[in-house]
Amino acid sequence: MAAANREARILKHQIVRQKVDSLLDALAVGDPVPSERDLAARFDVARETVRQALRELLVAGRIERRGRGTVVASPKLVQPLIIGSYTEAALTEGRSVGRLLVDWTDLVADDELADFLQLGVGDAVVELERVLLTDDVRVGLERTRLPAQRFTGLRDTLDTSSSLYAAIRARGITFARAVERIETTLPDAREAALLDADIRTPMLLLNRISYDENDVPIEHRRSLYRGDRMSFVTTLTP
């Protein structure tokens, strides 16, 4: 009986999700989504059932939170897994892009960071943290750590709203390869606040070490992307 009840509950919220999904098809991007109370009354179900359905639609990128309300979302940005920034993918899809500076921080390499960047423990490292925007929506939080000696003066010359990779290439540095690890995670309170997201929003966490043609590390980058606004694609060949 308990198993049957669980199946019924799952089936009910999935049916509601399909109905709300169809309702969204008649709305435009940015239009407000009816409230949980209105949807529960319309479909004659409990608000918790509606809440579960909306939660799945949020993760799928069909809707998004805006302030205290919910609106129809634009399609997720599809990011190819390449050596480069998210800028190229967004511009290719006709999206606008931007970056908001969070902070520049001076660090000293601990054992782990020294190993990542092939530095000595205690060597100077500069850290750049920025919020990534697509169509004025906060989609990612990027933290890049660079050997300070190799990037002298970068803080004074970089336009923090522009591509860091372009600035690195302008210094004559060539990106030859990158090792990237992708995981799912949830944001902490600070990260959620910076991304205008709920702490329950699934995130895609990418940790990358990029290397030049001499196999010397260029950067250690940690990118946190909203799973409701971003997806990644790659092409595999034998």
PDB file of C-alpha atoms in Angstrom:
ATOM      1  CA  MET A   1       0.000   0.000   0.000  1.00  0.00           C
ATOM      2  CA  ALA A   2       2.828   2.398   0.909  1.00  0.00           C
ATOM      3  CA  ALA A   3       4.588   1.686  -2.386  1.00  0.00           C
ATOM      4  CA  ALA A   4       1.351   2.260  -4.305  1.00  0.00           C
ATOM      5  CA  ASN A   5       0.831   5.564  -2.502  1.00  0.00           C
ATOM      6  CA  ARG A   6       4.356   6.674  -3.376  1.00  0.00           C
ATOM      7  CA  GLU A   7       3.764   5.821  -7.040  1.00  0.00           C
ATOM      8  CA  ALA A   8       0.480   7.740  -6.979  1.00  0.00           C
ATOM      9  CA  ARG A   9       2.155  10.810  -5.523  1.00  0.00           C
ATOM     10  CA  ILE A  10       4.939  10.694  -8.110  1.00  0.00           C
ATOM     11  CA  LEU A  11       2.417  10.207 -10.903  1.00  0.00           C
ATOM     12  CA  LYS A  12       0.314  13.113  -9.681  1.00  0.00           C
ATOM     13  CA  HIS A  13       3.109  15.670  -9.601  1.00  0.00           C
ATOM     14  CA  GLN A  14       4.369  14.446 -12.979  1.00  0.00           C
ATOM     15  CA  ILE A  15       0.898  14.971 -14.448  1.00  0.00           C
ATOM     16  CA  VAL A  16       0.832  18.465 -12.945  1.00  0.00           C
ATOM     17  CA  ARG A  17       4.279  19.145 -14.367  1.00  0.00           C
ATOM     18  CA  GLN A  18       3.069  18.199 -17.860  1.00  0.00           C
ATOM     19  CA  LYS A  19       0.043  20.466 -17.502  1.00  0.00           C
ATOM     20  CA  VAL A  20       2.118  23.404 -16.297  1.00  0.00           C
ATOM     21  CA  ASP A  21       4.642  22.748 -19.081  1.00  0.00           C
ATOM     22  CA  SER A  22       1.827  23.014 -21.622  1.00  0.00           C
ATOM     23  CA  LEU A  23       0.648  26.194 -19.928  1.00  0.00           C
ATOM     24  CA  LEU A  24       4.124  27.684 -20.301  1.00  0.00           C
ATOM     25  CA  ASP A  25       4.047  27.036 -24.054  1.00  0.00           C
ATOM     26  CA  ALA A  26       1.347  29.694 -24.320  1.00  0.00           C
ATOM     27  CA  LEU A  27       3.432  32.267 -22.450  1.00  0.00           C
ATOM     28  CA  ALA A  28       6.422  34.331 -23.527  1.00  0.00           C
ATOM     29  CA  VAL A  29       9.848  34.468 -21.930  1.00  0.00           C
ATOM     30  CA  GLY A  30       9.644  36.722 -18.884  1.00  0.00           C
ATOM     31  CA  ASP A  31       5.895  36.293 -18.397  1.00  0.00           C
ATOM     32  CA  PRO A  32       4.850  35.565 -14.810  1.00  0.00           C
ATOM     33  CA  VAL A  33       3.948  31.983 -13.914  1.00  0.00           C
ATOM     34  CA  PRO A  34       0.700  31.521 -11.956  1.00  0.00           C
ATOM     35  CA  SER A  35       1.214  31.130  -8.216  1.00  0.00           C
ATOM     36  CA  GLU A  36       1.278  27.774  -6.434  1.00  0.00           C
ATOM     37  CA  ARG A  37      -2.115  28.611  -4.928  1.00  0.00           C
ATOM     38  CA  ASP A  38      -3.642  29.365  -8.347  1.00  0.00           C
ATOM     39  CA  LEU A  39      -2.169  26.242  -9.939  1.00  0.00           C
ATOM     40  CA  ALA A  40      -3.303  24.043  -7.054  1.00  0.00           C
ATOM     41  CA  ALA A  41      -6.849  25.366  -7.442  1.00  0.00           C
ATOM     42  CA  ARG A  42      -6.765  25.030 -11.242  1.00  0.00           C
ATOM     43  CA  PHE A  43      -5.615  21.405 -11.184  1.00  0.00           C
ATOM     44  CA  ASP A  44      -7.385  20.456  -7.927  1.00  0.00           C
ATOM     45  CA  VAL A  45      -4.244  19.204  -6.186  1.00  0.00           C
ATOM     46  CA  ALA A  46      -2.325  20.021  -3.023  1.00  0.00           C
ATOM     47  CA  ARG A  47       0.144  22.910  -3.109  1.00  0.00           C
ATOM     48  CA  GLU A  48       2.945  20.473  -2.259  1.00  0.00           C
ATOM     49  CA  THR A  49       2.190  18.592  -5.479  1.00  0.00           C
ATOM     50  CA  VAL A  50       2.417  21.840  -7.435  1.00  0.00           C
ATOM     51  CA  ARG A  51       5.615  22.741  -5.598  1.00  0.00           C
ATOM     52  CA  GLN A  52       7.252  19.464  -6.662  1.00  0.00           C
ATOM     53  CA  ALA A  53       6.211  20.006 -10.274  1.00  0.00           C
ATOM     54  CA  LEU A  54       7.546  23.574 -10.297  1.00  0.00           C
ATOM     55  CA  ARG A  55      10.775  22.389  -8.723  1.00  0.00           C
ATOM     56  CA  GLU A  56      11.369  19.999 -11.620  1.00  0.00           C
ATOM     57  CA  LEU A  57      10.519  22.687 -14.154  1.00  0.00           C
ATOM     58  CA  LEU A  58      12.984  25.028 -12.427  1.00  0.00           C
ATOM     59  CA  VAL A  59      15.800  22.485 -12.663  1.00  0.00           C
ATOM     60  CA  ALA A  60      14.866  21.810 -16.290  1.00  0.00           C
ATOM     61  CA  GLY A  61      15.265  25.517 -17.024  1.00  0.00           C
ATOM     62  CA  ARG A  62      11.654  26.105 -18.052  1.00  0.00           C
ATOM     63  CA  ILE A  63      11.037  28.652 -15.293  1.00  0.00           C
ATOM     64  CA  GLU A  64      13.217  30.844 -13.122  1.00  0.00           C
ATOM     65  CA  ARG A  65      12.917  32.783  -9.881  1.00  0.00           C
ATOM     66  CA  ARG A  66      12.911  36.531 -10.252  1.00  0.00           C
ATOM     67  CA  GLY A  67      12.685  38.422  -6.995  1.00  0.00           C
ATOM     68  CA  ARG A  68       9.746  36.920  -5.115  1.00  0.00           C
ATOM     69  CA  GLY A  69       8.049  35.673  -8.260  1.00  0.00           C
ATOM     70  CA  THR A  70       8.508  33.022 -10.940  1.00  0.00           C
ATOM     71  CA  VAL A  71       8.665  33.711 -14.674  1.00  0.00           C
ATOM     72  CA  VAL A  72       9.050  31.782 -17.896  1.00  0.00           C
ATOM     73  CA  ALA A  73      12.761  31.261 -18.549  1.00  0.00           C
ATOM     74  CA  SER A  74      14.683  31.620 -21.767  1.00  0.00           C
ATOM     75  CA  PRO A  75      16.293  28.377 -23.021  1.00  0.00           C
ATOM     76  CA  LYS A  76      19.364  27.164 -21.170  1.00  0.00           C
ATOM     77  CA  LEU A  77      22.694  28.334 -22.510  1.00  0.00           C
ATOM     78  CA  VAL A  78      24.485  25.347 -24.056  1.00  0.00           C
ATOM     79  CA  GLN A  79      28.208  25.605 -23.299  1.00  0.00           C
ATOM     80  CA  PRO A  80      30.658  23.486 -25.309  1.00  0.00           C
ATOM     81  CA  LEU A  81      33.470  21.969 -23.287  1.00  0.00           C
ATOM     82  CA  ILE A  82      36.402  23.687 -24.949  1.00  0.00           C
ATOM     83  CA  ILE A  83      39.443  25.648 -23.841  1.00  0.00           C
ATOM     84  CA  GLY A  84      37.950  29.091 -23.682  1.00  0.00           C
ATOM     85  CA  SER A  85      35.470  31.206 -21.815  1.00  0.00           C
ATOM     86  CA  TYR A  86      31.706  30.972 -21.814  1.00  0.00           C
ATOM     87  CA  THR A  87      31.592  34.169 -23.889  1.00  0.00           C
ATOM     88  CA  GLU A  88      31.984  32.499 -27.280  1.00  0.00           C
ATOM     89  CA  ALA A  89      29.115  30.070 -26.668  1.00  0.00           C
ATOM     90  CA  ALA A  90      26.754  32.782 -25.495  1.00  0.00           C
ATOM     91  CA  LEU A  91      27.551  35.101 -28.402  1.00  0.00           C
ATOM     92  CA  THR A  92      27.136  32.247 -30.885  1.00  0.00           C
ATOM     93  CA  GLU A  93      23.614  31.725 -29.576  1.00  0.00           C
ATOM     94  CA  GLY A  94      22.873  35.427 -29.895  1.00  0.00           C
ATOM     95  CA  ARG A  95      22.910  36.069 -26.154  1.00  0.00           C
ATOM     96  CA  SER A  96      24.352  39.081 -24.379  1.00  0.00           C
ATOM     97  CA  VAL A  97      27.141  38.468 -21.889  1.00  0.00           C
ATOM     98  CA  GLY A  98      28.663  40.325 -18.990  1.00  0.00           C
ATOM     99  CA  ARG A  99      30.739  39.959 -15.849  1.00  0.00           C
ATOM    100  CA  LEU A 100      30.508  41.539 -12.428  1.00  0.00           C
ATOM    101  CA  LEU A 101      33.655  41.840 -10.357  1.00  0.00           C
ATOM    102  CA  VAL A 102      33.364  40.276  -6.914  1.00  0.00           C
ATOM    103  CA  ASP A 103      36.953  40.684  -5.779  1.00  0.00           C
ATOM    104  CA  TRP A 104      40.666  40.632  -6.523  1.00  0.00           C
ATOM    105  CA  THR A 105      42.552  38.814  -3.753  1.00  0.00           C
ATOM    106  CA  ASP A 106      46.249  38.330  -3.084  1.00  0.00           C
ATOM    107  CA  LEU A 107      47.057  34.820  -1.876  1.00  0.00           C
ATOM    108  CA  VAL A 108      50.053  32.706  -1.039  1.00  0.00           C
ATOM    109  CA  ALA A 109      50.169  29.173  -2.397  1.00  0.00           C
ATOM    110  CA  ASP A 110      49.435  26.405   0.086  1.00  0.00           C
ATOM    111  CA  ASP A 111      50.465  22.811  -0.587  1.00  0.00           C
ATOM    112  CA  GLU A 112      47.476  22.086  -2.838  1.00  0.00           C
ATOM    113  CA  LEU A 113      47.596  25.286  -4.882  1.00  0.00           C
ATOM    114  CA  ALA A 114      51.377  25.018  -5.239  1.00  0.00           C
ATOM    115  CA  ASP A 115      50.883  21.535  -6.669  1.00  0.00           C
ATOM    116  CA  PHE A 116      48.158  22.707  -9.074  1.00  0.00           C
ATOM    117  CA  LEU A 117      50.201  25.619 -10.429  1.00  0.00           C
ATOM    118  CA  GLN A 118      53.680  24.063 -10.060  1.00  0.00           C
ATOM    119  CA  LEU A 119      54.748  26.782  -7.626  1.00  0.00           C
ATOM    120  CA  GLY A 120      56.635  26.810  -4.378  1.00  0.00           C
ATOM    121  CA  VAL A 121      54.651  26.838  -1.161  1.00  0.00           C
ATOM    122  CA  GLY A 122      54.307  30.479  -0.144  1.00  0.00           C
ATOM    123  CA  ASP A 123      54.625  31.856  -3.686  1.00  0.00           C
ATOM    124  CA  ALA A 124      52.321  34.753  -4.560  1.00  0.00           C
ATOM    125  CA  VAL A 125      49.047  34.006  -6.324  1.00  0.00           C
ATOM    126  CA  VAL A 126      46.399  36.439  -7.542  1.00  0.00           C
ATOM    127  CA  GLU A 127      42.735  35.437  -7.434  1.00  0.00           C
ATOM    128  CA  LEU A 128      40.004  36.968  -9.588  1.00  0.00           C
ATOM    129  CA  GLU A 129      36.360  36.226  -8.767  1.00  0.00           C
ATOM    130  CA  ARG A 130      33.497  37.338 -11.004  1.00  0.00           C
ATOM    131  CA  VAL A 131      29.804  36.682 -11.542  1.00  0.00           C
ATOM    132  CA  LEU A 132      28.986  35.637 -15.116  1.00  0.00           C
ATOM    133  CA  LEU A 133      25.908  37.107 -16.778  1.00  0.00           C
ATOM    134  CA  THR A 134      23.887  35.921 -19.767  1.00  0.00           C
ATOM    135  CA  ASP A 135      21.030  38.153 -20.896  1.00  0.00           C
ATOM    136  CA  ASP A 136      21.446  40.010 -17.579  1.00  0.00           C
ATOM    137  CA  VAL A 137      20.812  36.791 -15.618  1.00  0.00           C
ATOM    138  CA  ARG A 138      23.458  35.602 -13.170  1.00  0.00           C
ATOM    139  CA  VAL A 139      24.390  32.158 -14.488  1.00  0.00           C
ATOM    140  CA  GLY A 140      27.817  31.467 -13.006  1.00  0.00           C
ATOM    141  CA  LEU A 141      30.440  32.324 -10.433  1.00  0.00           C
ATOM    142  CA  GLU A 142      34.029  32.030 -11.621  1.00  0.00           C
ATOM    143  CA  ARG A 143      37.157  32.076  -9.480  1.00  0.00           C
ATOM    144  CA  THR A 144      40.504  32.050 -11.279  1.00  0.00           C
ATOM    145  CA  ARG A 145      43.883  31.730  -9.545  1.00  0.00           C
ATOM    146  CA  LEU A 146      47.016  32.761 -11.417  1.00  0.00           C
ATOM    147  CA  PRO A 147      50.734  32.816 -10.563  1.00  0.00           C
ATOM    148  CA  ALA A 148      51.346  36.450  -9.594  1.00  0.00           C
ATOM    149  CA  GLN A 149      54.859  36.586 -11.011  1.00  0.00           C
ATOM    150  CA  ARG A 150      53.685  35.463 -14.446  1.00  0.00           C
ATOM    151  CA  PHE A 151      50.824  37.969 -14.530  1.00  0.00           C
ATOM    152  CA  THR A 152      52.420  41.109 -13.141  1.00  0.00           C
ATOM    153  CA  GLY A 153      50.213  44.149 -13.662  1.00  0.00           C
ATOM    154  CA  LEU A 154      47.139  42.177 -14.738  1.00  0.00           C
ATOM    155  CA  ARG A 155      45.005  43.749 -12.054  1.00  0.00           C
ATOM    156  CA  ASP A 156      45.808  47.218 -13.384  1.00  0.00           C
ATOM    157  CA  THR A 157      45.205  46.435 -17.054  1.00  0.00           C
ATOM    158  CA  LEU A 158      42.327  43.941 -17.164  1.00  0.00           C
ATOM    159  CA  ASP A 159      38.863  45.204 -17.939  1.00  0.00           C
ATOM    160  CA  THR A 160      37.024  42.946 -15.502  1.00  0.00           C
ATOM    161  CA  SER A 161      33.897  42.982 -17.675  1.00  0.00           C
ATOM    162  CA  SER A 162      35.838  41.426 -20.568  1.00  0.00           C
ATOM    163  CA  SER A 163      37.337  38.013 -21.339  1.00  0.00           C
ATOM    164  CA  LEU A 164      40.222  36.960 -19.107  1.00  0.00           C
ATOM    165  CA  TYR A 165      41.316  34.370 -21.653  1.00  0.00           C
ATOM    166  CA  ALA A 166      41.638  37.066 -24.312  1.00  0.00           C
ATOM    167  CA  ALA A 167      43.797  39.120 -21.944  1.00  0.00           C
ATOM    168  CA  ILE A 168      46.007  36.101 -21.236  1.00  0.00           C
ATOM    169  CA  ARG A 169      46.428  35.369 -24.945  1.00  0.00           C
ATOM    170  CA  ALA A 170      47.294  39.033 -25.528  1.00  0.00           C
ATOM    171  CA  ARG A 171      50.337  38.441 -23.303  1.00  0.00           C
ATOM    172  CA  GLY A 172      51.604  35.860 -25.791  1.00  0.00           C
ATOM    173  CA  ILE A 173      50.496  32.876 -23.728  1.00  0.00           C
ATOM    174  CA  THR A 174      48.973  29.962 -25.642  1.00  0.00           C
ATOM    175  CA  PHE A 175      46.445  27.582 -24.119  1.00  0.00           C
ATOM    176  CA  ALA A 176      47.499  24.083 -25.201  1.00  0.00           C
ATOM    177  CA  ARG A 177      45.396  21.782 -23.024  1.00  0.00           C
ATOM    178  CA  ALA A 178      43.223  21.701 -19.933  1.00  0.00           C
ATOM    179  CA  VAL A 179      42.236  19.084 -17.394  1.00  0.00           C
ATOM    180  CA  GLU A 180      38.677  19.627 -16.184  1.00  0.00           C
ATOM    181  CA  ARG A 181      36.618  17.848 -13.558  1.00  0.00           C
ATOM    182  CA  ILE A 182      32.828  18.254 -13.534  1.00  0.00           C
ATOM    183  CA  GLU A 183      30.612  17.504 -10.554  1.00  0.00           C
ATOM    184  CA  THR A 184      27.187  18.403  -9.260  1.00  0.00           C
ATOM    185  CA  THR A 185      26.844  20.339  -6.034  1.00  0.00           C
ATOM    186  CA  LEU A 186      24.662  22.754  -4.101  1.00  0.00           C
ATOM    187  CA  PRO A 187      25.704  26.360  -3.444  1.00  0.00           C
ATOM    188  CA  ASP A 188      26.515  27.685  -0.018  1.00  0.00           C
ATOM    189  CA  ALA A 189      24.663  30.758   1.235  1.00  0.00           C
ATOM    190  CA  ARG A 190      27.232  33.198  -0.178  1.00  0.00           C
ATOM    191  CA  GLU A 191      27.293  31.566  -3.618  1.00  0.00           C
ATOM    192  CA  ALA A 192      23.498  31.402  -3.775  1.00  0.00           C
ATOM    193  CA  ALA A 193      23.260  35.098  -2.908  1.00  0.00           C
ATOM    194  CA  LEU A 194      25.799  36.061  -5.584  1.00  0.00           C
ATOM    195  CA  LEU A 195      23.894  34.020  -8.180  1.00  0.00           C
ATOM    196  CA  ASP A 196      20.404  35.156  -7.135  1.00  0.00           C
ATOM    197  CA  ALA A 197      19.596  31.496  -6.592  1.00  0.00           C
ATOM    198  CA  ASP A 198      18.039  29.339  -3.913  1.00  0.00           C
ATOM    199  CA  ILE A 199      20.451  27.238  -1.836  1.00  0.00           C
ATOM    200  CA  ARG A 200      18.587  24.175  -3.158  1.00  0.00           C
ATOM    201  CA  THR A 201      19.338  25.032  -6.789  1.00  0.00           C
ATOM    202  CA  PRO A 202      21.487  22.282  -8.363  1.00  0.00           C
ATOM    203  CA  MET A 203      24.829  23.569  -9.568  1.00  0.00           C
ATOM    204  CA  LEU A 204      27.446  22.317 -12.000  1.00  0.00           C
ATOM    205  CA  LEU A 205      30.931  22.636 -10.539  1.00  0.00           C
ATOM    206  CA  LEU A 206      33.881  22.701 -12.950  1.00  0.00           C
ATOM    207  CA  ASN A 207      37.478  22.645 -11.729  1.00  0.00           C
ATOM    208  CA  ARG A 208      40.055  23.269 -14.435  1.00  0.00           C
ATOM    209  CA  ILE A 209      43.832  23.502 -14.698  1.00  0.00           C
ATOM    210  CA  SER A 210      44.985  24.974 -18.009  1.00  0.00           C
ATOM    211  CA  TYR A 211      48.467  24.450 -19.457  1.00  0.00           C
ATOM    212  CA  ASP A 212      50.560  26.238 -22.074  1.00  0.00           C
ATOM    213  CA  GLU A 213      52.490  24.635 -24.932  1.00  0.00           C
ATOM    214  CA  ASN A 214      55.390  23.912 -22.537  1.00  0.00           C
ATOM    215  CA  ASP A 215      52.978  22.122 -20.198  1.00  0.00           C
ATOM    216  CA  VAL A 216      53.339  24.846 -17.571  1.00  0.00           C
ATOM    217  CA  PRO A 217      50.113  25.551 -15.664  1.00  0.00           C
ATOM    218  CA  ILE A 218      48.470  28.868 -16.569  1.00  0.00           C
ATOM    219  CA  GLU A 219      45.536  28.927 -14.180  1.00  0.00           C
ATOM    220  CA  HIS A 220      43.466  27.033 -11.689  1.00  0.00           C
ATOM    221  CA  ARG A 221      39.818  27.868 -12.308  1.00  0.00           C
ATOM    222  CA  ARG A 222      36.727  26.990 -10.302  1.00  0.00           C
ATOM    223  CA  SER A 223      33.458  27.687 -12.106  1.00  0.00           C
ATOM    224  CA  LEU A 224      30.068  27.244 -10.485  1.00  0.00           C
ATOM    225  CA  TYR A 225      27.130  27.305 -12.905  1.00  0.00           C
ATOM    226  CA  ARG A 226      23.414  27.291 -12.195  1.00  0.00           C
ATOM    227  CA  GLY A 227      22.054  23.953 -13.356  1.00  0.00           C
ATOM    228  CA  ASP A 228      18.735  25.574 -14.208  1.00  0.00           C
ATOM    229  CA  ARG A 229      20.361  28.005 -16.645  1.00  0.00           C
ATOM    230  CA  MET A 230      23.342  26.129 -18.130  1.00  0.00           C
ATOM    231  CA  SER A 231      24.081  22.823 -19.811  1.00  0.00           C
ATOM    232  CA  PHE A 232      27.286  21.461 -21.327  1.00  0.00           C
ATOM    233  CA  VAL A 233      27.973  19.505 -24.476  1.00  0.00           C
ATOM    234  CA  THR A 234      31.037  17.842 -25.945  1.00  0.00           C
ATOM    235  CA  THR A 235      31.848  15.790 -29.039  1.00  0.00           C
ATOM    236  CA  LEU A 236      33.524  12.419 -28.516  1.00  0.00           C
ATOM    237  CA  THR A 237      35.499  10.684 -31.233  1.00  0.00           C
ATOM    238  CA  PRO A 238      37.082   7.211 -31.172  1.00  0.00           C
TER     239      PRO A 238
END
